[in-house]
Amino acid sequence: MATFRLQGSKVLAVDMSGDSVKAKNGSMVAYDGRMAFKKLSGGGEGVRGMVTRRVTGEQMTVMEVKGEGTCWFADRASEINLVELRGDKLYVESSNLLCTDAGLRTGTSFTGVRGASQGNGLFTTTVEGHGQAAITSEGPAVVLRVGHDYPLTVDPGAYIAHQGNLRQSFQSGVTFRTFLGEGGGEAFQILFEGDGLVYVQPSERNTIAGDV
């Protein structure tokens, strides 16, 4: 299995000895050794994934990298966070998924009204299995624990990913922007309940003022 390690906080180094990984197209910045590259359509998710992406307007172009040596990845100087999967499932915004072990299964999951966020469709990318994934964030990501007695409310512009036994729902009404006078129309928040982890970034992506 490929070995993921960070060089600084904004470059991912992947050591491979005949292994392969899937990475965001165009994210490779250097490599040594012998590597082969192959473009995968629809994020490597097959026909269903391609149709889903087309319907939601999301663009997720993925490449497979295989060989012996080290390959370095980065994405617009974003911070990189490593996530270890042990048979569980990670839900992540497609734009924040940088690289995964080739053995991890990727797919899509319907998430509903969060599609009101500009640039985000109605589906979230899922990564499942045993191995490592690298996700990006604008600024250092914060990992927040959700407990059975401690639900968590997140602004949709700051949400990156989540994992664990969590229920995700959407609440309309007051959001953080409302207090700043930046909201308009009916705004919403994402509510997480159950037991798991939520990854948020300190910089909000562009959304339509969080409106639905």
PDB file of C-alpha atoms in Angstrom:
ATOM      1  CA  MET A   1       0.000   0.000   0.000  1.00  0.00           C
ATOM      2  CA  ALA A   2       1.256   3.497  -0.808  1.00  0.00           C
ATOM      3  CA  THR A   3       2.600   5.582   2.076  1.00  0.00           C
ATOM      4  CA  PHE A   4       1.179   9.080   2.563  1.00  0.00           C
ATOM      5  CA  ARG A   5       3.246  11.726   4.368  1.00  0.00           C
ATOM      6  CA  LEU A   6       3.170  15.501   4.561  1.00  0.00           C
ATOM      7  CA  GLN A   7       6.112  17.707   3.633  1.00  0.00           C
ATOM      8  CA  GLY A   8       5.193  20.907   5.363  1.00  0.00           C
ATOM      9  CA  SER A   9       1.441  21.480   5.516  1.00  0.00           C
ATOM     10  CA  LYS A  10       0.761  22.099   1.821  1.00  0.00           C
ATOM     11  CA  VAL A  11       2.542  19.280  -0.017  1.00  0.00           C
ATOM     12  CA  LEU A  12       1.636  15.586   0.051  1.00  0.00           C
ATOM     13  CA  ALA A  13       4.385  13.053  -0.658  1.00  0.00           C
ATOM     14  CA  VAL A  14       3.268   9.541  -1.639  1.00  0.00           C
ATOM     15  CA  ASP A  15       5.847   6.743  -1.655  1.00  0.00           C
ATOM     16  CA  MET A  16       4.958   3.886  -3.989  1.00  0.00           C
ATOM     17  CA  SER A  17       6.560   0.536  -4.727  1.00  0.00           C
ATOM     18  CA  GLY A  18       4.349  -0.728  -7.532  1.00  0.00           C
ATOM     19  CA  ASP A  19       1.261   0.712  -5.832  1.00  0.00           C
ATOM     20  CA  SER A  20      -1.212   3.193  -7.233  1.00  0.00           C
ATOM     21  CA  VAL A  21      -3.221   6.148  -5.973  1.00  0.00           C
ATOM     22  CA  LYS A  22      -6.063   8.263  -7.310  1.00  0.00           C
ATOM     23  CA  ALA A  23      -5.519  12.032  -7.233  1.00  0.00           C
ATOM     24  CA  LYS A  24      -7.182  15.220  -8.400  1.00  0.00           C
ATOM     25  CA  ASN A  25      -6.170  15.846 -11.998  1.00  0.00           C
ATOM     26  CA  GLY A  26      -3.426  18.455 -12.270  1.00  0.00           C
ATOM     27  CA  SER A  27      -2.421  18.197  -8.599  1.00  0.00           C
ATOM     28  CA  MET A  28       0.948  16.492  -9.183  1.00  0.00           C
ATOM     29  CA  VAL A  29       3.856  18.905  -8.748  1.00  0.00           C
ATOM     30  CA  ALA A  30       6.842  16.514  -9.020  1.00  0.00           C
ATOM     31  CA  TYR A  31       7.869  12.863  -8.995  1.00  0.00           C
ATOM     32  CA  ASP A  32      10.941  10.701  -9.010  1.00  0.00           C
ATOM     33  CA  GLY A  33      11.388   7.101 -10.079  1.00  0.00           C
ATOM     34  CA  ARG A  34       9.166   5.534 -12.735  1.00  0.00           C
ATOM     35  CA  MET A  35       5.503   6.564 -12.818  1.00  0.00           C
ATOM     36  CA  ALA A  36       2.594   5.956 -15.169  1.00  0.00           C
ATOM     37  CA  PHE A  37      -0.405   8.270 -15.345  1.00  0.00           C
ATOM     38  CA  LYS A  38      -3.933   7.487 -16.466  1.00  0.00           C
ATOM     39  CA  LYS A  39      -6.926   9.829 -16.585  1.00  0.00           C
ATOM     40  CA  LEU A  40     -10.088   8.401 -15.042  1.00  0.00           C
ATOM     41  CA  SER A  41     -13.509   9.604 -16.174  1.00  0.00           C
ATOM     42  CA  GLY A  42     -16.159  10.579 -13.654  1.00  0.00           C
ATOM     43  CA  GLY A  43     -13.824  10.275 -10.686  1.00  0.00           C
ATOM     44  CA  GLY A  44     -13.347   6.576 -11.353  1.00  0.00           C
ATOM     45  CA  GLU A  45     -16.900   5.908 -10.240  1.00  0.00           C
ATOM     46  CA  GLY A  46     -18.213   4.302 -13.392  1.00  0.00           C
ATOM     47  CA  VAL A  47     -21.294   5.260 -15.382  1.00  0.00           C
ATOM     48  CA  ARG A  48     -23.414   6.119 -12.341  1.00  0.00           C
ATOM     49  CA  GLY A  49     -20.781   8.521 -11.049  1.00  0.00           C
ATOM     50  CA  MET A  50     -20.424  10.181 -14.432  1.00  0.00           C
ATOM     51  CA  VAL A  51     -24.180  10.673 -14.759  1.00  0.00           C
ATOM     52  CA  THR A  52     -24.427  11.999 -11.215  1.00  0.00           C
ATOM     53  CA  ARG A  53     -21.663  14.530 -11.789  1.00  0.00           C
ATOM     54  CA  ARG A  54     -23.263  15.681 -15.024  1.00  0.00           C
ATOM     55  CA  VAL A  55     -26.681  16.138 -13.424  1.00  0.00           C
ATOM     56  CA  THR A  56     -25.314  18.119 -10.476  1.00  0.00           C
ATOM     57  CA  GLY A  57     -22.910  20.151 -12.587  1.00  0.00           C
ATOM     58  CA  GLU A  58     -19.896  19.053 -10.550  1.00  0.00           C
ATOM     59  CA  GLN A  59     -16.535  18.590 -12.204  1.00  0.00           C
ATOM     60  CA  MET A  60     -14.345  15.942 -10.622  1.00  0.00           C
ATOM     61  CA  THR A  61     -11.526  14.819 -12.883  1.00  0.00           C
ATOM     62  CA  VAL A  62      -9.268  12.176 -11.359  1.00  0.00           C
ATOM     63  CA  MET A  63      -6.015  10.584 -12.473  1.00  0.00           C
ATOM     64  CA  GLU A  64      -4.459   7.286 -11.451  1.00  0.00           C
ATOM     65  CA  VAL A  65      -0.753   7.322 -10.647  1.00  0.00           C
ATOM     66  CA  LYS A  66       1.110   4.020 -10.483  1.00  0.00           C
ATOM     67  CA  GLY A  67       4.781   3.146 -10.225  1.00  0.00           C
ATOM     68  CA  GLU A  68       7.874   3.035  -8.068  1.00  0.00           C
ATOM     69  CA  GLY A  69       9.236   6.138  -6.400  1.00  0.00           C
ATOM     70  CA  THR A  70       7.750   9.224  -4.800  1.00  0.00           C
ATOM     71  CA  CYS A  71       5.084  11.528  -6.176  1.00  0.00           C
ATOM     72  CA  TRP A  72       4.313  14.953  -4.719  1.00  0.00           C
ATOM     73  CA  PHE A  73       0.853  16.542  -4.840  1.00  0.00           C
ATOM     74  CA  ALA A  74      -0.494  19.998  -3.979  1.00  0.00           C
ATOM     75  CA  ASP A  75      -3.567  22.078  -4.800  1.00  0.00           C
ATOM     76  CA  ARG A  76      -3.336  25.882  -4.959  1.00  0.00           C
ATOM     77  CA  ALA A  77      -1.282  26.069  -1.747  1.00  0.00           C
ATOM     78  CA  SER A  78      -4.191  24.645   0.257  1.00  0.00           C
ATOM     79  CA  GLU A  79      -3.536  22.998   3.610  1.00  0.00           C
ATOM     80  CA  ILE A  80      -3.538  19.180   3.401  1.00  0.00           C
ATOM     81  CA  ASN A  81      -5.038  16.866   6.019  1.00  0.00           C
ATOM     82  CA  LEU A  82      -4.524  13.098   6.198  1.00  0.00           C
ATOM     83  CA  VAL A  83      -7.468  10.857   7.094  1.00  0.00           C
ATOM     84  CA  GLU A  84      -7.021   7.191   8.036  1.00  0.00           C
ATOM     85  CA  LEU A  85      -9.935   4.942   7.055  1.00  0.00           C
ATOM     86  CA  ARG A  86     -10.357   1.578   8.777  1.00  0.00           C
ATOM     87  CA  GLY A  87     -13.339   0.163   6.947  1.00  0.00           C
ATOM     88  CA  ASP A  88     -15.461   3.254   7.552  1.00  0.00           C
ATOM     89  CA  LYS A  89     -16.755   5.863   5.137  1.00  0.00           C
ATOM     90  CA  LEU A  90     -15.637   9.456   4.632  1.00  0.00           C
ATOM     91  CA  TYR A  91     -18.015  12.037   3.165  1.00  0.00           C
ATOM     92  CA  VAL A  92     -16.110  14.906   1.547  1.00  0.00           C
ATOM     93  CA  GLU A  93     -16.779  17.808  -0.800  1.00  0.00           C
ATOM     94  CA  SER A  94     -15.394  16.787  -4.199  1.00  0.00           C
ATOM     95  CA  SER A  95     -13.339  19.976  -4.490  1.00  0.00           C
ATOM     96  CA  ASN A  96     -11.594  19.136  -1.200  1.00  0.00           C
ATOM     97  CA  LEU A  97     -10.542  15.577  -2.110  1.00  0.00           C
ATOM     98  CA  LEU A  98      -6.890  15.558  -3.172  1.00  0.00           C
ATOM     99  CA  CYS A  99      -5.691  11.948  -3.167  1.00  0.00           C
ATOM    100  CA  THR A 100      -6.717   8.442  -2.030  1.00  0.00           C
ATOM    101  CA  ASP A 101      -5.248   4.965  -1.901  1.00  0.00           C
ATOM    102  CA  ALA A 102      -6.325   3.203  -5.102  1.00  0.00           C
ATOM    103  CA  GLY A 103      -7.927   0.446  -3.023  1.00  0.00           C
ATOM    104  CA  LEU A 104     -10.418   2.843  -1.464  1.00  0.00           C
ATOM    105  CA  ARG A 105     -13.843   2.893  -3.111  1.00  0.00           C
ATOM    106  CA  THR A 106     -15.207   6.256  -4.206  1.00  0.00           C
ATOM    107  CA  GLY A 107     -18.828   7.061  -4.917  1.00  0.00           C
ATOM    108  CA  THR A 108     -21.518   9.657  -4.371  1.00  0.00           C
ATOM    109  CA  SER A 109     -24.116  10.259  -1.678  1.00  0.00           C
ATOM    110  CA  PHE A 110     -27.236  12.404  -1.942  1.00  0.00           C
ATOM    111  CA  THR A 111     -27.208  15.310   0.511  1.00  0.00           C
ATOM    112  CA  GLY A 112     -30.153  17.445  -0.580  1.00  0.00           C
ATOM    113  CA  VAL A 113     -30.508  21.175  -0.246  1.00  0.00           C
ATOM    114  CA  ARG A 114     -26.839  21.933   0.319  1.00  0.00           C
ATOM    115  CA  GLY A 115     -26.743  22.207  -3.462  1.00  0.00           C
ATOM    116  CA  ALA A 116     -27.672  25.845  -2.874  1.00  0.00           C
ATOM    117  CA  SER A 117     -23.984  26.396  -2.118  1.00  0.00           C
ATOM    118  CA  GLN A 118     -22.371  27.729  -5.242  1.00  0.00           C
ATOM    119  CA  GLY A 119     -20.098  25.149  -6.837  1.00  0.00           C
ATOM    120  CA  ASN A 120     -21.499  22.264  -4.799  1.00  0.00           C
ATOM    121  CA  GLY A 121     -24.000  19.844  -6.284  1.00  0.00           C
ATOM    122  CA  LEU A 122     -26.632  17.794  -4.508  1.00  0.00           C
ATOM    123  CA  PHE A 123     -24.159  14.977  -3.992  1.00  0.00           C
ATOM    124  CA  THR A 124     -21.143  14.556  -1.732  1.00  0.00           C
ATOM    125  CA  THR A 125     -18.218  12.321  -2.658  1.00  0.00           C
ATOM    126  CA  THR A 126     -17.788   9.218  -0.498  1.00  0.00           C
ATOM    127  CA  VAL A 127     -14.538   7.360   0.178  1.00  0.00           C
ATOM    128  CA  GLU A 128     -14.757   3.940   1.807  1.00  0.00           C
ATOM    129  CA  GLY A 129     -12.493   1.049   2.801  1.00  0.00           C
ATOM    130  CA  HIS A 130      -9.057   0.633   4.377  1.00  0.00           C
ATOM    131  CA  GLY A 131      -6.327   3.140   3.610  1.00  0.00           C
ATOM    132  CA  GLN A 132      -5.501   6.822   3.588  1.00  0.00           C
ATOM    133  CA  ALA A 133      -7.079   9.841   1.974  1.00  0.00           C
ATOM    134  CA  ALA A 134      -5.787  13.404   1.746  1.00  0.00           C
ATOM    135  CA  ILE A 135      -8.258  16.287   1.886  1.00  0.00           C
ATOM    136  CA  THR A 136      -7.582  19.989   1.446  1.00  0.00           C
ATOM    137  CA  SER A 137      -8.746  23.059   3.314  1.00  0.00           C
ATOM    138  CA  GLU A 138      -8.350  26.815   3.054  1.00  0.00           C
ATOM    139  CA  GLY A 139      -6.281  27.346   6.173  1.00  0.00           C
ATOM    140  CA  PRO A 140      -5.617  24.673   8.816  1.00  0.00           C
ATOM    141  CA  ALA A 141      -8.632  22.382   9.198  1.00  0.00           C
ATOM    142  CA  VAL A 142     -10.230  21.852  12.583  1.00  0.00           C
ATOM    143  CA  VAL A 143     -11.545  18.394  13.487  1.00  0.00           C
ATOM    144  CA  LEU A 144     -14.627  18.603  15.737  1.00  0.00           C
ATOM    145  CA  ARG A 145     -16.050  15.658  17.681  1.00  0.00           C
ATOM    146  CA  VAL A 146     -19.803  15.046  17.663  1.00  0.00           C
ATOM    147  CA  GLY A 147     -21.165  13.075  20.629  1.00  0.00           C
ATOM    148  CA  HIS A 148     -24.604  11.648  21.322  1.00  0.00           C
ATOM    149  CA  ASP A 149     -25.339  14.475  23.766  1.00  0.00           C
ATOM    150  CA  TYR A 150     -23.424  17.118  21.816  1.00  0.00           C
ATOM    151  CA  PRO A 151     -24.856  17.837  18.347  1.00  0.00           C
ATOM    152  CA  LEU A 152     -22.844  20.148  16.116  1.00  0.00           C
ATOM    153  CA  THR A 153     -24.069  22.933  13.852  1.00  0.00           C
ATOM    154  CA  VAL A 154     -21.829  23.965  10.949  1.00  0.00           C
ATOM    155  CA  ASP A 155     -21.953  26.755   8.404  1.00  0.00           C
ATOM    156  CA  PRO A 156     -22.165  25.148   4.920  1.00  0.00           C
ATOM    157  CA  GLY A 157     -19.374  27.362   3.602  1.00  0.00           C
ATOM    158  CA  ALA A 158     -16.935  26.041   6.207  1.00  0.00           C
ATOM    159  CA  TYR A 159     -17.838  22.335   5.922  1.00  0.00           C
ATOM    160  CA  ILE A 160     -15.234  20.042   4.331  1.00  0.00           C
ATOM    161  CA  ALA A 161     -15.949  16.455   5.352  1.00  0.00           C
ATOM    162  CA  HIS A 162     -17.286  14.113   8.025  1.00  0.00           C
ATOM    163  CA  GLN A 163     -16.961  10.489   9.087  1.00  0.00           C
ATOM    164  CA  GLY A 164     -18.496   8.181  11.662  1.00  0.00           C
ATOM    165  CA  ASN A 165     -22.053   7.335  12.618  1.00  0.00           C
ATOM    166  CA  LEU A 166     -23.551  10.751  11.964  1.00  0.00           C
ATOM    167  CA  ARG A 167     -26.964  11.950  10.859  1.00  0.00           C
ATOM    168  CA  GLN A 168     -26.857  15.039   8.687  1.00  0.00           C
ATOM    169  CA  SER A 169     -29.803  17.417   8.363  1.00  0.00           C
ATOM    170  CA  PHE A 170     -30.418  21.006   7.332  1.00  0.00           C
ATOM    171  CA  GLN A 171     -31.905  23.731   9.482  1.00  0.00           C
ATOM    172  CA  SER A 172     -33.390  26.860   7.997  1.00  0.00           C
ATOM    173  CA  GLY A 173     -33.497  30.126   9.863  1.00  0.00           C
ATOM    174  CA  VAL A 174     -30.759  32.077  11.557  1.00  0.00           C
ATOM    175  CA  THR A 175     -27.172  31.458  10.466  1.00  0.00           C
ATOM    176  CA  PHE A 176     -23.909  33.035  11.468  1.00  0.00           C
ATOM    177  CA  ARG A 177     -24.187  35.534   8.621  1.00  0.00           C
ATOM    178  CA  THR A 178     -27.545  36.792   9.851  1.00  0.00           C
ATOM    179  CA  PHE A 179     -25.866  38.357  12.860  1.00  0.00           C
ATOM    180  CA  LEU A 180     -23.501  40.204  10.532  1.00  0.00           C
ATOM    181  CA  GLY A 181     -26.278  41.423   8.288  1.00  0.00           C
ATOM    182  CA  GLU A 182     -24.913  39.473   5.324  1.00  0.00           C
ATOM    183  CA  GLY A 183     -27.714  36.977   4.917  1.00  0.00           C
ATOM    184  CA  GLY A 184     -30.645  37.359   2.605  1.00  0.00           C
ATOM    185  CA  GLY A 185     -33.745  35.220   2.113  1.00  0.00           C
ATOM    186  CA  GLU A 186     -33.988  31.960   4.042  1.00  0.00           C
ATOM    187  CA  ALA A 187     -30.569  30.837   5.248  1.00  0.00           C
ATOM    188  CA  PHE A 188     -29.578  27.414   6.558  1.00  0.00           C
ATOM    189  CA  GLN A 189     -27.077  25.503   8.665  1.00  0.00           C
ATOM    190  CA  ILE A 190     -25.945  21.861   8.654  1.00  0.00           C
ATOM    191  CA  LEU A 191     -26.768  19.909  11.827  1.00  0.00           C
ATOM    192  CA  PHE A 192     -24.793  16.774  12.723  1.00  0.00           C
ATOM    193  CA  GLU A 193     -26.049  14.326  15.358  1.00  0.00           C
ATOM    194  CA  GLY A 194     -24.672  10.972  16.494  1.00  0.00           C
ATOM    195  CA  ASP A 195     -21.047   9.967  17.005  1.00  0.00           C
ATOM    196  CA  GLY A 196     -18.246  10.981  14.666  1.00  0.00           C
ATOM    197  CA  LEU A 197     -15.917  13.682  13.385  1.00  0.00           C
ATOM    198  CA  VAL A 198     -16.576  16.788  11.281  1.00  0.00           C
ATOM    199  CA  TYR A 199     -13.826  18.655   9.423  1.00  0.00           C
ATOM    200  CA  VAL A 200     -14.256  22.412   9.000  1.00  0.00           C
ATOM    201  CA  GLN A 201     -12.043  25.088   7.479  1.00  0.00           C
ATOM    202  CA  PRO A 202     -11.456  28.618   8.798  1.00  0.00           C
ATOM    203  CA  SER A 203     -12.223  30.160   5.415  1.00  0.00           C
ATOM    204  CA  GLU A 204     -15.700  29.943   3.904  1.00  0.00           C
ATOM    205  CA  ARG A 205     -16.073  28.913   0.280  1.00  0.00           C
ATOM    206  CA  ASN A 206     -18.317  31.059  -1.857  1.00  0.00           C
ATOM    207  CA  THR A 207     -21.967  30.334  -1.210  1.00  0.00           C
ATOM    208  CA  ILE A 208     -25.125  32.123  -2.217  1.00  0.00           C
ATOM    209  CA  ALA A 209     -25.216  33.767   1.232  1.00  0.00           C
ATOM    210  CA  GLY A 210     -26.127  30.352   2.587  1.00  0.00           C
ATOM    211  CA  ASP A 211     -29.592  30.786   1.086  1.00  0.00           C
ATOM    212  CA  VAL A 212     -32.013  28.152  -0.148  1.00  0.00           C
TER     213      VAL A 212
END
